[in-house]
GROMACS .gro file of C-alpha atoms in nm:
model
  433
    1MET     CA    1  -1.215  -1.698   1.947
    2PHE     CA    2  -1.543  -1.505   1.958
    3ASP     CA    3  -1.882  -1.673   1.961
    4ARG     CA    4  -2.076  -1.389   1.805
    5GLU     CA    5  -2.307  -1.520   1.536
    6LYS     CA    6  -2.187  -1.422   1.189
    7LYS     CA    7  -2.496  -1.475   0.978
    8GLY     CA    8  -2.553  -1.277   0.661
    9ASP     CA    9  -2.407  -0.955   0.528
   10ARG     CA   10  -2.705  -0.714   0.520
   11ALA     CA   11  -2.559  -0.395   0.665
   12VAL     CA   12  -2.683  -0.067   0.806
   13LEU     CA   13  -2.422   0.207   0.776
   14VAL     CA   14  -2.372   0.468   1.048
   15LEU     CA   15  -2.196   0.781   0.922
   16PRO     CA   16  -2.076   1.006   1.207
   17HIS     CA   17  -1.989   1.365   1.111
   18SER     CA   18  -1.917   1.698   1.278
   19ARG     CA   19  -2.032   2.048   1.189
   20GLY     CA   20  -1.724   2.168   0.996
   21GLU     CA   21  -1.613   1.838   0.852
   22GLY     CA   22  -1.657   1.924   0.482
   23ASP     CA   23  -1.804   1.699   0.215
   24THR     CA   24  -1.988   1.439   0.424
   25ALA     CA   25  -2.160   1.303   0.112
   26ARG     CA   26  -1.821   1.214  -0.036
   27ARG     CA   27  -1.715   1.043   0.285
   28GLY     CA   28  -2.039   0.845   0.295
   29ALA     CA   29  -1.999   0.737  -0.067
   30GLU     CA   30  -1.641   0.628   0.000
   31PHE     CA   31  -1.746   0.428   0.305
   32ALA     CA   32  -2.018   0.261   0.098
   33GLU     CA   33  -1.748   0.166  -0.156
   34LEU     CA   34  -1.545   0.013   0.127
   35VAL     CA   35  -1.849  -0.191   0.227
   36LYS     CA   36  -1.897  -0.299  -0.134
   37SER     CA   37  -1.531  -0.407  -0.149
   38ALA     CA   38  -1.589  -0.619   0.161
   39GLY     CA   39  -1.881  -0.797  -0.008
   40ALA     CA   40  -2.162  -0.668   0.217
   41GLU     CA   41  -2.501  -0.537   0.104
   42VAL     CA   42  -2.600  -0.187   0.216
   43ILE     CA   43  -2.968  -0.184   0.312
   44GLY     CA   44  -2.978   0.141   0.510
   45THR     CA   45  -2.773   0.451   0.597
   46ILE     CA   46  -2.804   0.671   0.905
   47ALA     CA   47  -2.614   0.998   0.946
   48ALA     CA   48  -2.510   1.081   1.303
   49ARG     CA   49  -2.388   1.425   1.400
   50VAL     CA   50  -2.118   1.392   1.668
   51GLU     CA   51  -1.972   1.705   1.824
   52GLY     CA   52  -1.842   1.525   2.133
   53ALA     CA   53  -1.790   1.150   2.145
   54ASN     CA   54  -2.032   0.962   2.370
   55PRO     CA   55  -1.810   0.740   2.589
   56ARG     CA   56  -2.071   0.463   2.584
   57PHE     CA   57  -2.171   0.441   2.215
   58TYR     CA   58  -1.955   0.711   2.043
   59ILE     CA   59  -2.282   0.828   1.882
   60GLY     CA   60  -2.551   0.966   2.113
   61SER     CA   61  -2.789   0.734   2.297
   62GLY     CA   62  -3.086   0.871   2.101
   63LYS     CA   63  -2.910   0.799   1.773
   64ALA     CA   64  -2.822   0.450   1.901
   65ASP     CA   65  -3.195   0.390   1.959
   66GLU     CA   66  -3.266   0.508   1.603
   67VAL     CA   67  -3.008   0.264   1.466
   68ALA     CA   68  -3.163  -0.018   1.673
   69GLU     CA   69  -3.507   0.055   1.525
   70ALA     CA   70  -3.359   0.051   1.171
   71VAL     CA   71  -3.184  -0.280   1.240
   72ARG     CA   72  -3.512  -0.440   1.348
   73ALA     CA   73  -3.720  -0.286   1.068
   74LEU     CA   74  -3.471  -0.377   0.793
   75GLU     CA   75  -3.374  -0.712   0.944
   76ALA     CA   76  -3.007  -0.619   0.925
   77ASP     CA   77  -2.730  -0.861   1.015
   78LEU     CA   78  -2.463  -0.608   1.106
   79VAL     CA   79  -2.394  -0.239   1.162
   80LEU     CA   80  -2.087  -0.070   1.011
   81VAL     CA   81  -1.964   0.254   1.168
   82ASP     CA   82  -1.748   0.496   0.968
   83HIS     CA   83  -1.523   0.573   1.262
   84VAL     CA   84  -1.275   0.392   1.483
   85LEU     CA   85  -1.454   0.278   1.800
   86THR     CA   86  -1.302   0.186   2.132
   87PRO     CA   87  -1.347  -0.177   2.238
   88VAL     CA   88  -1.599  -0.069   2.504
   89GLN     CA   89  -1.803   0.138   2.255
   90GLU     CA   90  -1.811  -0.150   2.008
   91ARG     CA   91  -1.921  -0.397   2.277
   92ASN     CA   92  -2.188  -0.162   2.414
   93LEU     CA   93  -2.332  -0.101   2.068
   94GLU     CA   94  -2.347  -0.475   1.997
   95LYS     CA   95  -2.539  -0.533   2.320
   96HIS     CA   96  -2.775  -0.243   2.246
   97LEU     CA   97  -2.836  -0.332   1.881
   98GLY     CA   98  -2.832  -0.711   1.907
   99VAL     CA   99  -2.619  -0.753   1.593
  100ARG     CA  100  -2.251  -0.744   1.502
  101VAL     CA  101  -2.088  -0.402   1.498
  102VAL     CA  102  -1.775  -0.336   1.290
  103ASP     CA  103  -1.591  -0.005   1.294
  104ARG     CA  104  -1.386   0.150   1.012
  105ALA     CA  105  -1.060  -0.017   1.116
  106GLY     CA  106  -1.223  -0.360   1.140
  107LEU     CA  107  -1.385  -0.318   0.798
  108ILE     CA  108  -1.055  -0.224   0.631
  109LEU     CA  109  -0.889  -0.522   0.799
  110ASP     CA  110  -1.158  -0.750   0.656
  111ILE     CA  111  -1.095  -0.611   0.307
  112PHE     CA  112  -0.721  -0.656   0.346
  113ALA     CA  113  -0.781  -1.017   0.452
  114LEU     CA  114  -0.988  -1.075   0.135
  115ARG     CA  115  -0.733  -0.914  -0.098
  116ALA     CA  116  -0.396  -1.039   0.034
  117ARG     CA  117  -0.254  -1.302  -0.199
  118SER     CA  118   0.116  -1.342  -0.124
  119HIS     CA  119   0.251  -1.531   0.176
  120GLU     CA  120   0.393  -1.207   0.314
  121GLY     CA  121   0.070  -1.016   0.264
  122LYS     CA  122  -0.132  -1.285   0.443
  123LEU     CA  123   0.110  -1.281   0.736
  124GLU     CA  124   0.091  -0.903   0.761
  125VAL     CA  125  -0.286  -0.885   0.754
  126GLU     CA  126  -0.330  -1.169   1.007
  127LEU     CA  127  -0.086  -0.996   1.241
  128ALA     CA  128  -0.275  -0.668   1.209
  129GLN     CA  129  -0.606  -0.849   1.270
  130LEU     CA  130  -0.476  -1.019   1.584
  131LYS     CA  131  -0.349  -0.692   1.725
  132HIS     CA  132  -0.690  -0.539   1.657
  133ILE     CA  133  -0.869  -0.834   1.818
  134ALA     CA  134  -0.640  -0.818   2.122
  135THR     CA  135  -0.794  -0.486   2.220
  136ARG     CA  136  -1.142  -0.643   2.194
  137LEU     CA  137  -1.071  -0.926   2.441
  138VAL     CA  138  -1.273  -0.777   2.724
  139ARG     CA  139  -1.508  -0.925   2.982
  140GLY     CA  140  -1.872  -0.944   2.893
  141TRP     CA  141  -1.869  -1.233   2.648
  142THR     CA  142  -2.070  -1.515   2.806
  143HIS     CA  143  -1.845  -1.792   2.676
  144LEU     CA  144  -1.546  -1.642   2.857
  145ASP     CA  145  -1.684  -1.680   3.207
  146ALA     CA  146  -1.611  -2.048   3.274
  147GLN     CA  147  -1.302  -2.144   3.474
  148ARG     CA  148  -1.074  -2.416   3.343
  149GLY     CA  149  -0.877  -2.640   3.578
  150GLY     CA  150  -0.505  -2.709   3.572
  151MET     CA  151  -0.347  -2.918   3.300
  152ILE     CA  152  -0.282  -3.220   3.525
  153GLY     CA  153  -0.578  -3.362   3.716
  154ASN     CA  154  -0.756  -3.025   3.704
  155ARG     CA  155  -0.538  -2.906   3.992
  156GLY     CA  156  -0.486  -2.542   4.076
  157PRO     CA  157  -0.711  -2.243   4.038
  158GLY     CA  158  -0.716  -2.279   3.657
  159GLU     CA  159  -0.762  -1.991   3.415
  160THR     CA  160  -1.061  -1.826   3.256
  161GLN     CA  161  -1.133  -1.868   2.886
  162LEU     CA  162  -1.048  -1.499   2.853
  163GLU     CA  163  -0.700  -1.557   2.995
  164LEU     CA  164  -0.650  -1.861   2.773
  165ASP     CA  165  -0.757  -1.665   2.465
  166ARG     CA  166  -0.515  -1.387   2.553
  167ARG     CA  167  -0.227  -1.630   2.599
  168LEU     CA  168  -0.297  -1.815   2.273
  169LEU     CA  169  -0.332  -1.486   2.089
  170ALA     CA  170   0.000  -1.358   2.227
  171GLU     CA  171   0.174  -1.680   2.120
  172ARG     CA  172   0.027  -1.653   1.770
  173VAL     CA  173   0.136  -1.289   1.741
  174LYS     CA  174   0.489  -1.384   1.849
  175MET     CA  175   0.505  -1.666   1.593
  176LEU     CA  176   0.370  -1.450   1.309
  177THR     CA  177   0.615  -1.173   1.394
  178LYS     CA  178   0.908  -1.414   1.362
  179ARG     CA  179   0.780  -1.551   1.030
  180LEU     CA  180   0.726  -1.201   0.896
  181GLU     CA  181   1.073  -1.088   0.999
  182LYS     CA  182   1.220  -1.382   0.804
  183VAL     CA  183   1.017  -1.303   0.491
  184GLN     CA  184   1.102  -0.933   0.513
  185THR     CA  185   1.471  -1.017   0.546
  186GLN     CA  186   1.448  -1.215   0.222
  187ARG     CA  187   1.266  -0.931   0.049
  188GLY     CA  188   1.525  -0.687   0.178
  189GLN     CA  189   1.801  -0.899   0.024
  190GLN     CA  190   1.617  -0.893  -0.310
  191ARG     CA  191   1.580  -0.515  -0.281
  192ARG     CA  192   1.952  -0.471  -0.205
  193ALA     CA  193   2.033  -0.683  -0.509
  194ARG     CA  194   1.835  -0.436  -0.723
  195LEU     CA  195   2.028  -0.152  -0.561
  196ARG     CA  196   2.359  -0.317  -0.653
  197ASN     CA  197   2.242  -0.348  -1.012
  198THR     CA  198   2.205   0.035  -1.015
  199VAL     CA  199   1.878   0.010  -1.208
  200PRO     CA  200   1.659   0.312  -1.121
  201ARG     CA  201   1.364   0.226  -0.901
  202VAL     CA  202   1.019   0.380  -0.958
  203ALA     CA  203   0.713   0.322  -0.737
  204LEU     CA  204   0.348   0.396  -0.805
  205VAL     CA  205   0.163   0.560  -0.515
  206GLY     CA  206  -0.174   0.727  -0.487
  207TYR     CA  207  -0.519   0.726  -0.333
  208THR     CA  208  -0.693   0.393  -0.370
  209ASN     CA  209  -0.886   0.351  -0.696
  210ALA     CA  210  -0.684   0.623  -0.872
  211GLY     CA  211  -0.580   0.373  -1.141
  212LYS     CA  212  -0.230   0.274  -1.029
  213SER     CA  213  -0.261  -0.092  -1.125
  214THR     CA  214  -0.409  -0.003  -1.465
  215LEU     CA  215  -0.115   0.230  -1.526
  216PHE     CA  216   0.128  -0.039  -1.408
  217ASN     CA  217  -0.014  -0.280  -1.666
  218ALA     CA  218  -0.002  -0.014  -1.939
  219LEU     CA  219   0.367   0.058  -1.872
  220THR     CA  220   0.488  -0.299  -1.826
  221THR     CA  221   0.236  -0.510  -2.021
  222GLY     CA  222   0.190  -0.678  -1.684
  223ASP     CA  223  -0.102  -0.872  -1.545
  224VAL     CA  224  -0.171  -0.701  -1.213
  225TYR     CA  225  -0.536  -0.732  -1.109
  226ALA     CA  226  -0.720  -0.403  -1.163
  227ALA     CA  227  -1.086  -0.341  -1.078
  228ASP     CA  228  -1.323  -0.063  -0.973
  229LEU     CA  229  -1.285  -0.156  -0.607
  230LEU     CA  230  -1.108   0.004  -0.314
  231PHE     CA  231  -0.790  -0.188  -0.227
  232ALA     CA  232  -0.815  -0.406  -0.539
  233THR     CA  233  -0.448  -0.499  -0.494
  234LEU     CA  234  -0.241  -0.516  -0.178
  235ASP     CA  235   0.074  -0.714  -0.245
  236PRO     CA  236   0.377  -0.533  -0.391
  237THR     CA  237   0.440  -0.626  -0.755
  238VAL     CA  238   0.769  -0.544  -0.929
  239ARG     CA  239   0.837  -0.555  -1.303
  240LYS     CA  240   1.112  -0.435  -1.535
  241LEU     CA  241   1.030  -0.115  -1.722
  242GLU     CA  242   1.167  -0.122  -2.077
  243ASP     CA  243   1.190   0.117  -2.374
  244LEU     CA  244   1.296   0.426  -2.176
  245SER     CA  245   1.555   0.665  -2.316
  246CYS     CA  246   1.748   0.629  -1.988
  247GLY     CA  247   1.766   0.252  -2.014
  248PRO     CA  248   1.575  -0.007  -1.808
  249ALA     CA  249   1.418   0.072  -1.472
  250VAL     CA  250   1.226  -0.121  -1.208
  251LEU     CA  251   0.859  -0.031  -1.149
  252ALA     CA  252   0.670  -0.130  -0.831
  253ASP     CA  253   0.294  -0.115  -0.774
  254THR     CA  254   0.195  -0.045  -0.412
  255VAL     CA  255  -0.118  -0.053  -0.198
  256GLY     CA  256  -0.358   0.238  -0.241
  257PHE     CA  257  -0.388   0.489   0.041
  258ILE     CA  258  -0.709   0.613   0.199
  259ARG     CA  259  -0.802   0.880   0.451
  260GLU     CA  260  -0.790   0.773   0.815
  261LEU     CA  261  -0.603   0.455   0.729
  262PRO     CA  262  -0.550   0.288   1.068
  263HIS     CA  263  -0.195   0.341   1.189
  264ASP     CA  264  -0.150  -0.028   1.271
  265LEU     CA  265  -0.219  -0.112   0.906
  266VAL     CA  266   0.040   0.138   0.785
  267ALA     CA  267   0.289  -0.021   1.022
  268ALA     CA  268   0.187  -0.376   0.926
  269PHE     CA  269   0.221  -0.336   0.550
  270ARG     CA  270   0.589  -0.248   0.560
  271ALA     CA  271   0.666  -0.465   0.257
  272THR     CA  272   0.457  -0.284  -0.002
  273LEU     CA  273   0.531   0.057   0.152
  274ALA     CA  274   0.907  -0.011   0.157
  275GLU     CA  275   0.897  -0.010  -0.223
  276ALA     CA  276   0.789   0.355  -0.204
  277ARG     CA  277   1.042   0.447   0.065
  278ASP     CA  278   1.337   0.297  -0.127
  279ALA     CA  279   1.241   0.434  -0.471
  280ASP     CA  280   1.441   0.688  -0.669
  281LEU     CA  281   1.117   0.838  -0.804
  282LEU     CA  282   0.751   0.819  -0.702
  283LEU     CA  283   0.474   0.833  -0.962
  284HIS     CA  284   0.196   0.995  -0.759
  285VAL     CA  285  -0.123   0.896  -0.943
  286SER     CA  286  -0.438   1.107  -0.905
  287ASP     CA  287  -0.783   1.089  -1.063
  288ALA     CA  288  -0.800   1.396  -1.287
  289ALA     CA  289  -1.180   1.375  -1.292
  290ASP     CA  290  -1.209   1.386  -0.912
  291GLU     CA  291  -1.305   1.727  -0.775
  292GLU     CA  292  -1.133   1.643  -0.444
  293ARG     CA  293  -0.805   1.539  -0.602
  294GLU     CA  294  -0.603   1.810  -0.427
  295HIS     CA  295  -0.729   1.701  -0.085
  296LEU     CA  296  -0.668   1.334  -0.165
  297HIS     CA  297  -0.322   1.429  -0.287
  298ARG     CA  298  -0.248   1.569   0.059
  299VAL     CA  299  -0.380   1.250   0.221
  300VAL     CA  300  -0.125   1.047   0.024
  301ASP     CA  301   0.155   1.291   0.107
  302ASN     CA  302   0.071   1.258   0.477
  303VAL     CA  303   0.102   0.878   0.460
  304LEU     CA  304   0.430   0.910   0.269
  305GLU     CA  305   0.561   1.132   0.548
  306GLU     CA  306   0.453   0.870   0.800
  307ILE     CA  307   0.657   0.596   0.628
  308ASP     CA  308   0.963   0.824   0.583
  309ALA     CA  309   0.912   0.859   0.207
  310GLY     CA  310   0.821   1.228   0.209
  311ASP     CA  311   1.158   1.334   0.063
  312VAL     CA  312   1.151   1.097  -0.236
  313PRO     CA  313   1.114   1.297  -0.564
  314GLN     CA  314   0.767   1.280  -0.720
  315LEU     CA  315   0.624   1.302  -1.070
  316HIS     CA  316   0.250   1.373  -1.052
  317ILE     CA  317   0.034   1.164  -1.283
  318MET     CA  318  -0.310   1.302  -1.365
  319ASN     CA  319  -0.492   0.986  -1.473
  320LYS     CA  320  -0.838   0.933  -1.628
  321ILE     CA  321  -0.823   1.236  -1.859
  322ASP     CA  322  -1.076   1.054  -2.078
  323LEU     CA  323  -1.330   1.114  -1.799
  324ALA     CA  324  -1.206   1.466  -1.722
  325GLY     CA  325  -1.216   1.583  -2.086
  326THR     CA  326  -0.851   1.693  -2.076
  327GLU     CA  327  -0.583   1.658  -2.343
  328PRO     CA  328  -0.260   1.463  -2.277
  329ARG     CA  329   0.042   1.682  -2.197
  330ILE     CA  330   0.352   1.726  -1.985
  331ASP     CA  331   0.366   2.018  -1.739
  332ARG     CA  332   0.717   2.147  -1.668
  333ASP     CA  333   0.873   2.374  -1.407
  334GLY     CA  334   1.075   2.689  -1.481
  335ALA     CA  335   1.387   2.481  -1.555
  336GLY     CA  336   1.202   2.262  -1.806
  337LYS     CA  337   1.186   1.960  -1.572
  338PRO     CA  338   0.872   1.742  -1.599
  339VAL     CA  339   0.652   1.781  -1.290
  340ARG     CA  340   0.312   1.652  -1.409
  341VAL     CA  341   0.187   1.421  -1.687
  342TRP     CA  342  -0.177   1.409  -1.800
  343LEU     CA  343  -0.284   1.071  -1.941
  344SER     CA  344  -0.540   0.791  -1.945
  345ALA     CA  345  -0.403   0.455  -1.837
  346ALA     CA  346  -0.725   0.281  -1.948
  347THR     CA  347  -0.707   0.403  -2.309
  348GLY     CA  348  -0.327   0.441  -2.333
  349VAL     CA  349  -0.349   0.807  -2.436
  350GLY     CA  350  -0.051   0.998  -2.297
  351VAL     CA  351   0.140   0.691  -2.172
  352ASP     CA  352   0.412   0.767  -2.429
  353LEU     CA  353   0.448   1.112  -2.270
  354LEU     CA  354   0.502   0.946  -1.932
  355ARG     CA  355   0.778   0.730  -2.081
  356GLN     CA  356   0.937   1.045  -2.220
  357ALA     CA  357   0.920   1.219  -1.883
  358LEU     CA  358   1.065   0.915  -1.705
  359GLY     CA  359   1.353   0.904  -1.949
  360GLU     CA  360   1.431   1.268  -1.878
  361LEU     CA  361   1.403   1.242  -1.499
  362LEU     CA  362   1.592   0.914  -1.459
  363GLY     CA  363   1.843   0.963  -1.735
  364GLY     CA  364   2.016   1.296  -1.716
  365GLU     CA  365   2.328   1.337  -1.929
  366ARG     CA  366   2.404   1.039  -2.154
  367VAL     CA  367   2.742   0.876  -2.211
  368GLN     CA  368   2.790   0.763  -2.570
  369SER     CA  369   3.136   0.628  -2.636
  370ALA     CA  370   3.354   0.330  -2.730
  371LEU     CA  371   3.517   0.133  -2.451
  372GLN     CA  372   3.779  -0.140  -2.468
  373LEU     CA  373   3.788  -0.384  -2.178
  374PRO     CA  374   4.055  -0.649  -2.115
  375LEU     CA  375   3.939  -1.004  -2.054
  376SER     CA  376   4.036  -0.958  -1.688
  377ALA     CA  377   3.755  -0.702  -1.650
  378GLY     CA  378   3.479  -0.961  -1.678
  379ARG     CA  379   3.299  -0.835  -1.369
  380LEU     CA  380   3.277  -0.480  -1.505
  381HIS     CA  381   3.156  -0.616  -1.838
  382ALA     CA  382   2.880  -0.805  -1.655
  383ARG     CA  383   2.778  -0.493  -1.462
  384LEU     CA  384   2.760  -0.279  -1.775
  385LYS     CA  385   2.550  -0.545  -1.946
  386ALA     CA  386   2.314  -0.580  -1.649
  387ALA     CA  387   2.267  -0.202  -1.644
  388GLY     CA  388   2.171  -0.203  -2.014
  389ALA     CA  389   2.464   0.025  -2.102
  390ILE     CA  390   2.608  -0.188  -2.386
  391THR     CA  391   2.452  -0.133  -2.730
  392GLY     CA  392   2.711  -0.325  -2.930
  393GLU     CA  393   3.015  -0.542  -2.869
  394THR     CA  394   3.281  -0.762  -3.028
  395VAL     CA  395   3.539  -0.980  -2.855
  396ASP     CA  396   3.884  -1.112  -2.949
  397GLU     CA  397   4.197  -1.231  -2.771
  398HIS     CA  398   4.261  -0.878  -2.640
  399GLY     CA  399   3.920  -0.837  -2.477
  400TRP     CA  400   3.584  -0.667  -2.547
  401GLN     CA  401   3.529  -0.371  -2.779
  402LEU     CA  402   3.208  -0.213  -2.651
  403ARG     CA  403   2.972   0.057  -2.766
  404ILE     CA  404   2.832   0.237  -2.461
  405ASP     CA  405   2.508   0.437  -2.461
  406ALA     CA  406   2.353   0.503  -2.118
  407PRO     CA  407   2.282   0.784  -1.873
  408ARG     CA  408   2.577   0.903  -1.665
  409SER     CA  409   2.367   0.832  -1.353
  410VAL     CA  410   2.354   0.462  -1.450
  411ILE     CA  411   2.725   0.420  -1.527
  412ALA     CA  412   2.878   0.625  -1.244
  413PRO     CA  413   2.779   0.388  -0.958
  414LEU     CA  414   2.939   0.088  -1.137
  415SER     CA  415   3.291   0.186  -1.030
  416GLY     CA  416   3.286  -0.032  -0.720
  417GLY     CA  417   3.534  -0.288  -0.863
  418ASN     CA  418   3.913  -0.297  -0.851
  419ALA     CA  419   4.141  -0.002  -0.923
  420ALA     CA  420   4.187  -0.091  -1.292
  421GLU     CA  421   3.811  -0.109  -1.354
  422THR     CA  422   3.757   0.219  -1.167
  423LEU     CA  423   4.018   0.389  -1.387
  424LEU     CA  424   3.846   0.259  -1.702
  425LEU     CA  425   3.514   0.401  -1.590
  426ARG     CA  426   3.669   0.738  -1.498
  427GLU     CA  427   3.807   0.764  -1.849
  428LEU     CA  428   3.469   0.672  -1.993
  429LEU     CA  429   3.291   0.933  -1.780
  430ALA     CA  430   3.547   1.206  -1.840
  431PRO     CA  431   3.396   1.494  -2.041
  432ALA     CA  432   3.494   1.500  -2.406
  433GLU     CA  433   3.752   1.766  -2.493
   0.00000   0.00000   0.00000
């Protein structure tokens, strides 16, 4: 769609900052990590103090000249700006610098395009990219100037390449939206099936690179890709969580959050974020060795509020204690409820404490009793078995003799059958005299 030359990946970084912005070095290091995740090579960095945005370049014209000199001296192929630019600012900078210019939102979109693996993830990232590109379809590109004639015999006034690009883009967005709605409907049906099974749902959330995927693998013996890269994983992954005192649960790994995550991306990645919104418990993973962990914690909470998951209960996970020099432990509130677990997902130290805390938070009071079911209660038997509530059973011509051991919170929702099954469960849940 665009004819800009895309040679090479030697990048000069432009880091805008204001007077009271805080740790600009940390922001610059994080942006450099984003660039690394996108596969570009950083060959130069220029800080740009911005107290009031320049409508032409965002940065001042003098600073734009300085960047242009660095581009020529270093033979850079592109300039990456750690801020969201307007389409006009991006176009003006490209003309002034003579190389590609990519802002923060465009860079994150590129990374998402590299990392998406599932069909749904690829649809979401392409849709977000097209919406981003749509705002960049402005006059000034030389290849968009030519008029095209009508479809039959070149009759009529025709349309410019710009108008054609806009129409094709709108059609593609419409088609992708329909495909995505279909995929999300299917995922929603799968999610509702898990709700019917009454298995507790747990979702991992946290700032990107906090170690969520490593912790996911440690808890589930899974095979989720984990690396020292920002946005190493994007697609939601769900596995069964075994060996908890409360019985089985479902654990979902979600996309990592980051400060100033473009709103369109938050809206686009509804699939992975829905796992957090629909969870019974969030495991909010933080890097215990990071001095800014409290600030990053607030960044994640802000995104959770944005996706309507701010009211979901959280258990804070302080990961990477091997780097922080901290011992594994469980912090509890005044009522003895676990609120924070200190562990190292990489070494496995403290993961057993997390399992203990999950059992306490998801389990509650346990029901341990014998239950006799008639053969006509086959559906209730299947529900109890699916919920992991049966620890022993025998069967004869009169029905099943079951041994039940499960949290009350797991058994109570199973009473959605007929009146006879509901009465059996009420008797099972009745407090012992």
